[in-house]
Amino acid sequence: MASNGVDWQMKLVEGAAGYVLEDVPHLSDYIHDLHTYPNPLQSNPAYSVVRQYFVDEDDTVQEKIVVHKDSPRGTHFRRAGPRQKMYFKPADVRACIVTCGGLCPGLNTVIREIVCGLHFMYGVTEVIGVDCGFRGFYSRNTVSLTPKSVSDIHKRGGTILGTSRGGHDTSKIVDNIQDREINQVYIIGGDGTQKGASAIYKEIRLRGLKVAVAGIPKTIDNDIPVIDKSFGFDTAVEEAQRAINAAHVEATSVENGIGLVKLMGRYSGFIAMYATLASRDVDCCLIPESPFYLEGKGGLYEFIAKRLRENGHMVIVIAEGAGQDLVAESTEQLDASGNKLLKDVGLWMSLKIKEHFAKPREMDITLKYIDPTYMIRAIPANASDNVYSTLLAQSAVHGAMAGYTGFVSGLVNGRHTYIPLNRITERQNKVVITDRMWARMLSSTNQPSFMNPPKGTSEKHIRWRISIGNNVFKVLPLLMNDSRNCAGLCSVVVWANGSMKFRQVRKQSPVNESL
Ligand SMILES: Nc1ncnc2c1ncn2[C@@H]1O[C@H](COP(=O)(O)OP(=O)(O)O)[C@@H](O)[C@H]1O
Ligand SMILES: O=P(O)(O)OC[C@H]1O[C@](O)(COP(=O)(O)O)[C@@H](O)[C@@H]1O
Ligand SMILES: [Mg+2]
């Protein structure tokens, strides 16, 4: 393998037949003559039975596994797991754990398994918890974490460490890491958090400190790219079923009953899409990636009336980020971390539907609105998310002990890997509405595609205009496919000649944006 183009975020290593390794940084990249130690797992009675326990240095995991016979081998990530050589002596390790951003089932499991992994696999005894997110580094006390103190926390929702948004001050955080002589930092959080982790790692590297920074990606919305799915997501989908079931019971118990359920998903509608697919009781699923409209032919009101006539009841699931452009003219407000503060689309929609059907010549309806969002986020992880969170935490521990830094541990095609931080922060994972999964969902609900708004429909949800060749299109809010996946093509929904259409545009083509 030939190494080229090294930067501080990731190391690109090229091999035969188009093989590329997007490798994570290592402490030895910027600190020379580091001492190494044998991995104590060799003599651990539990692990010594495994025939090949240590991961081969050359093991990597392919990002895209659907290939053609002439395809280049493509991007790979370093396989996670214990290494024969460690770059930390267990007695010298002083680790800290911090949780940031919104709650997510499984946070406590990850904390528990970092503490227990460090202790039982490597004999590390000094682990501290940072109180209330990034700002806790410089404004709060820390708490000592031991296997005993974390033994049953995985049965509780939330995070025992507390969390926060905002308050990321890189130099104050790194000063504090130095002052406390911390040499392993475990950062559990979403895209915002991992951007913060990246800044911390960079500053640590600039100061030449022997401190490993390991991220564990957390997002209930499943909006982190590259990884198969995020921990807590399955639990959220499962818990959402309870709300959908309740909505269904309410709706079927009255004449023309409508159950409306709002689920989380600020920019990505994965929870709504999977909960809908799992339930089979949902008649319509609305997500941020797929624009919709209420009035006229092909609109939501028409569909509701049709379903009520056919079945006498219906269930609508709406992701919190859906239809934000319809709710109100946006005067964009941000939270402390810079995330868009959303209007309550569920409440808005329930009022709009009630208002519409109260008109003369419309139907008498009974609508029940259920908002289970924070209840879903606050529960403990289910069994499969507990196992998943355990493996993510253990991978992070193995990686840090082996001297890797500036990485997150993540599942790629079912294998645990180390991914450079920049790869998971550079974009958000979104439902691709031109993919099969959305089509499966549409076929399960048989809802309208909302692709042909009637002439004269308000254009206020048009985001910007683009020109492709000589044509100017009005672009509706929609995800862009990852250009890495599809040879520079991205899908946009455009408004042309009074109807919405999909267009594939090349990222390289001249795209002029104007509001
Ligand atoms: N671009 C950024 N650079 C540094 N820190 C960031 C950045 N974006 C967010 N953060 C910090 O990460 C933490 C969590 O971010 P947030 O967006 O609230 O949640 P999440 O990590 O779940 O996406 C906050 O403390 C915030 O200040
Ligand atoms: O009320 P809060 O804490 O700001 O959280 C609301 C947001 O948190 C989420 O559950 C997850 O967001 P993060 O991944 O950024 O924590 C979003 O779906 C939701 O919009
Ligand atoms: Mg986020």
Coordinates of C-alpha atoms in Angstrom, one line a residue, residues 41-475:
L41 CA -6.2 -9.6 26.9
Q42 CA -3.7 -12.3 25.8
S43 CA -3.8 -13.7 29.3
N44 CA -7.4 -12.8 30.1
P45 CA -9.2 -16.1 30.9
A46 CA -12.4 -15.1 29.1
Y47 CA -10.7 -13.9 25.9
S48 CA -7.8 -16.3 25.7
V49 CA -10.0 -19.0 24.3
V50 CA -10.7 -17.0 21.1
R51 CA -8.6 -18.5 18.3
Q52 CA -7.7 -15.2 16.6
Y53 CA -8.6 -12.6 19.1
F54 CA -6.4 -9.7 17.9
V55 CA -7.4 -7.9 14.8
D56 CA -4.9 -8.1 12.0
E57 CA -3.4 -4.7 11.3
D58 CA -4.3 -5.0 7.6
D59 CA -8.0 -5.9 8.2
T60 CA -10.3 -3.3 6.6
V61 CA -14.0 -3.2 5.9
Q62 CA -15.4 -2.1 2.5
E63 CA -17.9 0.8 2.5
K64 CA -19.9 -0.3 -0.5
I65 CA -20.6 -4.0 -0.8
V66 CA -22.7 -4.0 -3.9
V67 CA -20.3 -4.0 -6.8
H68 CA -20.0 -4.9 -10.4
K69 CA -17.3 -7.1 -11.9
D70 CA -15.3 -4.1 -13.1
S71 CA -15.9 -1.8 -10.1
P72 CA -12.9 -0.4 -8.3
R73 CA -12.5 -1.8 -4.8
G74 CA -13.5 1.5 -3.3
T75 CA -13.4 3.0 0.1
H76 CA -12.5 1.0 3.2
F77 CA -12.3 1.7 6.9
R78 CA -10.0 0.2 9.5
R79 CA -11.6 -2.8 11.3
A80 CA -12.2 -2.2 15.0
G81 CA -11.1 -4.5 17.7
P82 CA -8.2 -5.3 20.1
R83 CA -4.6 -4.9 18.8
Q84 CA -1.6 -6.9 20.0
K85 CA 0.3 -3.7 20.8
M86 CA -1.0 -1.0 23.1
Y87 CA 0.2 2.6 23.3
F88 CA -0.9 3.1 26.9
K89 CA 0.2 1.4 30.1
P90 CA -3.1 0.6 31.9
A91 CA -1.8 2.1 35.2
D92 CA -1.1 5.4 33.4
V93 CA -4.5 5.8 31.8
R94 CA -6.8 8.5 33.0
A95 CA -9.9 8.4 30.9
C96 CA -12.9 10.7 30.8
I97 CA -16.4 10.3 29.3
V98 CA -18.8 13.0 28.2
T99 CA -22.3 12.9 26.7
C100 CA -23.7 15.8 24.6
G101 CA -26.8 16.7 22.6
G102 CA -30.3 15.2 22.9
L103 CA -31.1 12.0 24.8
C104 CA -31.1 8.7 23.1
P105 CA -31.8 5.2 24.5
G106 CA -28.5 3.4 25.1
L107 CA -26.4 6.3 26.3
N108 CA -26.0 4.8 29.8
T109 CA -25.1 1.4 28.2
V110 CA -22.2 3.1 26.3
I111 CA -21.0 4.8 29.5
R112 CA -21.2 1.5 31.4
E113 CA -19.3 -0.5 28.8
I114 CA -16.5 2.1 28.4
V115 CA -16.0 1.9 32.2
C116 CA -16.3 -1.9 32.4
G117 CA -14.3 -2.4 29.2
L118 CA -11.4 -0.3 30.4
H119 CA -11.5 -1.9 33.8
F120 CA -12.0 -5.6 33.0
M121 CA -10.3 -5.9 29.7
Y122 CA -7.4 -3.6 30.3
G123 CA -7.1 -3.1 34.1
V124 CA -7.7 0.7 33.8
T125 CA -9.1 2.0 37.1
E126 CA -9.2 5.8 36.6
V127 CA -12.3 6.8 34.7
I128 CA -14.1 10.1 35.3
G129 CA -17.4 11.4 34.0
V130 CA -17.8 14.9 32.9
D131 CA -21.0 16.6 34.1
C132 CA -23.5 18.0 31.6
G133 CA -21.8 17.9 28.2
F134 CA -18.9 19.9 26.8
R135 CA -19.4 22.9 29.1
G136 CA -18.9 20.5 32.1
F137 CA -15.2 20.3 31.3
Y138 CA -14.7 23.8 32.5
S139 CA -17.7 24.7 34.6
R140 CA -18.6 21.6 36.6
N141 CA -17.1 18.9 38.9
T142 CA -16.4 15.5 37.6
V143 CA -17.6 12.2 39.0
S144 CA -15.5 9.1 39.4
L145 CA -16.9 6.1 37.5
T146 CA -16.2 2.5 38.6
P147 CA -17.7 -0.8 37.5
K148 CA -19.7 -0.8 40.7
S149 CA -21.1 2.7 40.2
V150 CA -22.3 2.0 36.7
S151 CA -23.3 -1.6 37.2
D152 CA -27.1 -1.1 36.6
I153 CA -27.3 2.2 34.7
H154 CA -28.1 0.5 31.4
K155 CA -31.5 -0.2 32.8
R156 CA -32.2 3.5 33.1
G157 CA -33.1 6.0 30.4
G158 CA -31.2 9.3 29.8
T159 CA -27.5 9.7 30.7
I160 CA -26.2 9.6 34.3
L161 CA -23.7 12.2 33.3
G162 CA -26.2 14.8 32.1
T163 CA -26.0 16.5 28.7
S164 CA -26.2 19.9 27.2
R165 CA -26.3 21.8 23.9
G166 CA -23.9 24.7 23.2
G167 CA -21.0 25.6 25.5
H168 CA -18.3 24.1 23.3
D169 CA -15.1 26.1 24.0
T170 CA -12.2 24.1 22.5
S171 CA -9.3 25.8 24.3
K172 CA -11.0 25.8 27.7
I173 CA -11.9 22.1 27.2
V174 CA -8.3 21.1 26.2
D175 CA -6.8 23.2 29.0
N176 CA -9.0 21.2 31.4
I177 CA -8.0 17.9 29.8
Q178 CA -4.4 18.9 30.3
D179 CA -4.9 20.2 33.9
R180 CA -6.6 17.0 34.9
E181 CA -3.9 14.9 33.2
I182 CA -6.6 13.0 31.1
N183 CA -5.1 10.9 28.3
Q184 CA -8.2 9.2 26.8
V185 CA -11.4 11.2 26.0
Y186 CA -14.6 9.3 25.1
I187 CA -17.1 11.6 23.5
I188 CA -20.7 10.3 23.0
G189 CA -22.9 12.4 20.8
G190 CA -24.4 13.3 17.5
D191 CA -23.1 15.2 14.5
G192 CA -22.7 18.4 16.5
T193 CA -20.8 16.6 19.2
Q194 CA -18.5 14.9 16.8
K195 CA -17.7 18.3 15.2
G196 CA -16.8 19.4 18.7
A197 CA -14.7 16.2 19.2
S198 CA -12.9 16.9 16.0
A199 CA -12.0 20.4 17.2
I200 CA -10.8 19.0 20.5
Y201 CA -8.7 16.3 18.7
K202 CA -7.1 19.0 16.5
E203 CA -6.2 21.2 19.4
I204 CA -4.7 18.3 21.3
R205 CA -2.7 17.4 18.2
L206 CA -1.5 21.0 17.8
R207 CA -0.4 21.0 21.5
G208 CA 1.4 17.6 20.8
L209 CA -0.4 15.9 23.7
K210 CA -0.6 12.1 24.1
V211 CA -4.3 12.1 24.4
A212 CA -6.6 9.7 22.4
V213 CA -10.0 11.1 21.3
A214 CA -12.6 8.5 20.6
G215 CA -16.2 9.3 19.5
I216 CA -19.2 7.1 19.8
P217 CA -21.9 8.4 17.4
K218 CA -25.3 9.0 19.0
T219 CA -28.5 10.1 17.3
I220 CA -32.0 8.9 17.8
D221 CA -32.8 10.4 14.4
N222 CA -30.4 8.0 12.7
D223 CA -29.0 11.0 10.8
I224 CA -25.3 10.1 11.0
P225 CA -23.9 9.0 7.6
V226 CA -21.6 6.0 6.8
I227 CA -22.7 3.8 9.7
D228 CA -25.4 1.2 9.3
K229 CA -27.6 2.7 12.0
S230 CA -27.1 4.5 15.3
F231 CA -27.7 2.9 18.7
G232 CA -31.1 3.7 20.2
F233 CA -32.8 3.9 16.8
D234 CA -34.4 0.4 17.0
T235 CA -35.6 1.2 20.5
A236 CA -37.2 4.4 19.3
V237 CA -38.9 2.7 16.4
E238 CA -40.2 0.0 18.7
E239 CA -41.5 2.5 21.3
A240 CA -43.1 4.6 18.5
Q241 CA -45.3 1.5 17.9
R242 CA -47.1 2.1 21.2
A243 CA -48.1 5.6 20.2
I244 CA -49.2 4.4 16.7
N245 CA -51.2 1.6 18.3
A246 CA -52.9 4.1 20.7
A247 CA -53.7 6.4 17.7
H248 CA -55.1 3.4 15.8
V249 CA -57.3 2.4 18.8
E250 CA -58.6 5.9 19.2
A251 CA -59.2 6.3 15.5
T252 CA -61.1 3.0 15.1
S253 CA -63.3 3.6 18.1
V254 CA -65.2 6.5 16.6
E255 CA -66.8 7.5 13.3
N256 CA -64.3 9.1 11.0
G257 CA -61.6 8.9 13.5
I258 CA -58.1 10.3 12.7
G259 CA -55.1 9.5 14.9
L260 CA -52.1 11.8 14.3
V261 CA -48.8 10.9 15.8
K262 CA -45.7 13.2 15.8
L263 CA -42.3 11.4 15.9
M264 CA -38.8 12.8 16.2
G265 CA -36.7 13.5 13.2
R266 CA -35.4 17.1 12.8
Y267 CA -33.9 16.7 9.3
S268 CA -34.3 13.0 8.7
G269 CA -37.5 11.0 8.7
F270 CA -36.1 7.5 9.5
I271 CA -38.0 7.0 12.7
A272 CA -41.3 7.9 11.0
M273 CA -40.5 5.8 8.0
Y274 CA -39.5 2.6 9.9
A275 CA -42.2 3.0 12.5
T276 CA -44.8 3.3 9.7
L277 CA -43.4 0.2 7.9
A278 CA -43.3 -1.8 11.1
S279 CA -46.9 -0.9 12.2
R280 CA -48.9 -1.4 9.0
D281 CA -51.7 0.6 10.7
V282 CA -50.4 3.9 9.2
D283 CA -52.2 5.5 6.3
C284 CA -49.9 8.3 5.6
C285 CA -46.3 9.1 6.7
L286 CA -44.9 12.6 6.2
I287 CA -41.2 13.3 6.6
P288 CA -38.9 16.3 6.1
E289 CA -37.3 14.9 2.9
S290 CA -40.6 14.6 1.0
P291 CA -42.6 17.8 0.5
F292 CA -46.4 17.7 0.7
Y293 CA -49.3 20.0 0.4
L294 CA -52.8 20.1 1.9
E295 CA -55.3 21.5 -0.5
G296 CA -56.5 20.5 -3.9
K297 CA -56.1 17.4 -6.1
G298 CA -53.5 15.0 -4.8
G299 CA -53.3 16.9 -1.5
L300 CA -53.6 15.6 2.1
Y301 CA -57.2 16.7 2.7
E302 CA -58.4 14.9 -0.4
F303 CA -56.6 11.7 0.7
I304 CA -58.0 11.9 4.3
A305 CA -61.5 12.2 2.9
K306 CA -60.9 9.2 0.6
R307 CA -59.5 7.0 3.4
L308 CA -62.3 8.0 5.8
R309 CA -64.9 7.1 3.2
E310 CA -63.2 3.8 2.5
N311 CA -62.2 2.7 6.0
G312 CA -64.0 5.0 8.5
H313 CA -60.7 5.8 10.2
M314 CA -57.0 6.7 9.5
V315 CA -53.6 7.1 11.1
I316 CA -51.1 9.8 10.1
V317 CA -47.5 9.8 11.2
I318 CA -45.6 13.0 10.9
A319 CA -41.9 13.6 11.6
E320 CA -41.3 16.8 13.5
G321 CA -39.2 18.3 10.7
A322 CA -41.8 17.7 8.0
G323 CA -43.7 20.5 6.4
Q324 CA -41.9 23.2 8.4
D325 CA -42.1 25.5 5.4
L326 CA -45.9 25.2 5.5
V327 CA -46.3 25.9 9.2
A328 CA -45.2 29.5 9.1
E329 CA -43.0 31.9 7.3
S330 CA -39.7 31.1 8.7
T331 CA -37.9 33.5 11.0
E332 CA -35.3 30.9 11.7
Q333 CA -34.5 30.4 15.3
L334 CA -31.6 28.3 16.5
D335 CA -30.9 26.3 19.7
A336 CA -27.7 26.8 21.7
S337 CA -25.9 24.3 19.4
G338 CA -27.0 26.0 16.2
N339 CA -29.7 23.5 15.3
K340 CA -33.0 24.8 13.8
L341 CA -35.7 25.2 16.4
L342 CA -38.8 23.6 14.9
K343 CA -42.4 24.7 15.0
D344 CA -44.8 22.1 16.3
V345 CA -46.0 20.7 13.0
G346 CA -48.2 18.1 14.7
L347 CA -50.2 20.6 16.6
W348 CA -50.4 22.8 13.5
M349 CA -51.6 19.9 11.3
S350 CA -54.2 18.8 13.8
L351 CA -55.7 22.3 13.8
K352 CA -55.6 22.6 10.0
I353 CA -57.3 19.2 9.5
K354 CA -60.0 20.1 12.1
E355 CA -60.5 23.5 10.5
H356 CA -60.8 22.0 7.0
F357 CA -63.3 19.3 7.9
A358 CA -65.4 21.7 10.0
K359 CA -66.3 23.5 6.7
P360 CA -69.8 23.1 5.4
R361 CA -70.2 20.1 3.1
E362 CA -67.0 18.4 4.6
M363 CA -67.2 15.5 7.0
D364 CA -67.6 15.3 10.8
I365 CA -64.3 14.0 12.0
T366 CA -62.7 13.2 15.4
L367 CA -59.0 13.8 15.6
K368 CA -56.7 12.8 18.4
Y369 CA -53.2 14.1 18.4
I370 CA -50.4 12.2 20.2
D371 CA -46.9 13.6 20.7
P372 CA -44.8 10.8 22.3
T373 CA -41.5 12.3 21.2
Y374 CA -39.8 12.9 24.6
M375 CA -41.3 9.7 26.0
I376 CA -39.6 7.8 23.3
R377 CA -36.3 9.5 23.7
A378 CA -36.2 8.9 27.5
I379 CA -36.6 5.1 27.7
P380 CA -33.7 2.7 28.3
A381 CA -32.3 0.8 25.3
N382 CA -34.0 -2.5 24.2
A383 CA -32.0 -5.7 24.2
S384 CA -30.6 -5.4 20.8
D385 CA -29.5 -1.8 21.3
N386 CA -27.9 -2.8 24.6
V387 CA -25.8 -5.3 22.8
Y388 CA -25.0 -2.9 20.0
S389 CA -24.1 -0.1 22.4
T390 CA -21.8 -2.5 24.3
L391 CA -19.9 -3.4 21.1
L392 CA -19.5 0.2 20.1
A393 CA -18.1 1.1 23.5
Q394 CA -15.7 -1.8 23.5
S395 CA -14.5 -1.0 20.0
A396 CA -13.8 2.6 21.1
V397 CA -11.8 1.3 24.2
H398 CA -9.8 -1.1 22.0
G399 CA -9.1 1.8 19.5
A400 CA -7.9 4.3 22.2
M401 CA -5.7 1.7 23.9
A402 CA -4.2 0.9 20.5
G403 CA -3.3 4.6 20.1
Y404 CA -5.9 5.5 17.5
T405 CA -7.3 9.0 17.9
G406 CA -9.7 11.4 16.1
F407 CA -12.1 8.5 15.2
V408 CA -15.6 7.2 15.9
S409 CA -16.4 3.6 16.3
G410 CA -19.2 2.6 13.9
L411 CA -20.9 -0.4 12.3
V412 CA -20.3 -0.6 8.5
N413 CA -22.0 -3.4 6.7
G414 CA -22.3 -5.3 9.9
R415 CA -18.6 -5.0 10.9
H416 CA -17.2 -2.7 13.6
T417 CA -14.9 -0.1 12.2
Y418 CA -12.9 3.1 13.1
I419 CA -14.1 6.0 10.9
P420 CA -12.4 9.3 10.6
L421 CA -14.4 12.1 12.4
N422 CA -14.7 14.2 9.3
R423 CA -16.5 11.4 7.4
I424 CA -19.4 11.4 9.7
T425 CA -19.7 15.2 10.2
E426 CA -19.4 16.2 6.6
R427 CA -23.1 15.5 5.8
Q428 CA -26.3 14.2 7.3
N429 CA -27.9 10.9 6.6
K430 CA -31.4 11.4 5.1
V431 CA -34.1 9.2 3.7
V432 CA -33.5 9.1 0.0
I433 CA -37.0 9.3 -1.5
T434 CA -35.8 7.9 -4.8
D435 CA -34.6 4.7 -3.0
R436 CA -36.5 1.4 -2.6
M437 CA -37.1 1.8 1.2
W438 CA -39.3 4.9 0.7
A439 CA -41.0 3.1 -2.2
R440 CA -41.7 0.2 0.2
M441 CA -43.1 2.6 2.7
L442 CA -45.3 4.3 0.0
S443 CA -46.6 0.9 -1.2
S444 CA -47.5 0.0 2.4
T445 CA -49.6 3.1 3.0
N446 CA -50.7 3.7 -0.6
Q447 CA -50.5 7.5 0.2
P448 CA -50.3 10.2 -2.4
S449 CA -46.8 11.0 -3.8
F450 CA -47.6 14.8 -3.5
M451 CA -45.9 15.2 -6.8
N452 CA -48.5 17.3 -8.6
P453 CA -49.6 20.3 -6.6
P454 CA -52.5 22.1 -8.3
K455 CA -51.7 25.3 -10.2
G456 CA -51.7 28.3 -8.0
T457 CA -50.5 26.4 -4.9
S458 CA -48.4 28.6 -2.8
E459 CA -44.8 28.6 -3.7
K460 CA -43.7 29.6 -0.3
H461 CA -42.1 26.2 0.4
I462 CA -39.8 26.6 -2.6
R463 CA -36.3 27.0 -1.2
W464 CA -34.2 28.2 -4.0
R465 CA -33.8 28.3 -7.8
I466 CA -31.2 26.5 -9.8
S467 CA -30.3 26.6 -13.4
I468 CA -29.5 23.5 -15.3
G469 CA -28.3 24.3 -18.8
N470 CA -30.6 27.0 -20.0
N471 CA -33.5 26.0 -17.7
V472 CA -34.3 27.6 -14.4
F473 CA -35.9 25.3 -11.8
K474 CA -37.4 26.1 -8.5
V475 CA -36.0 23.6 -6.1

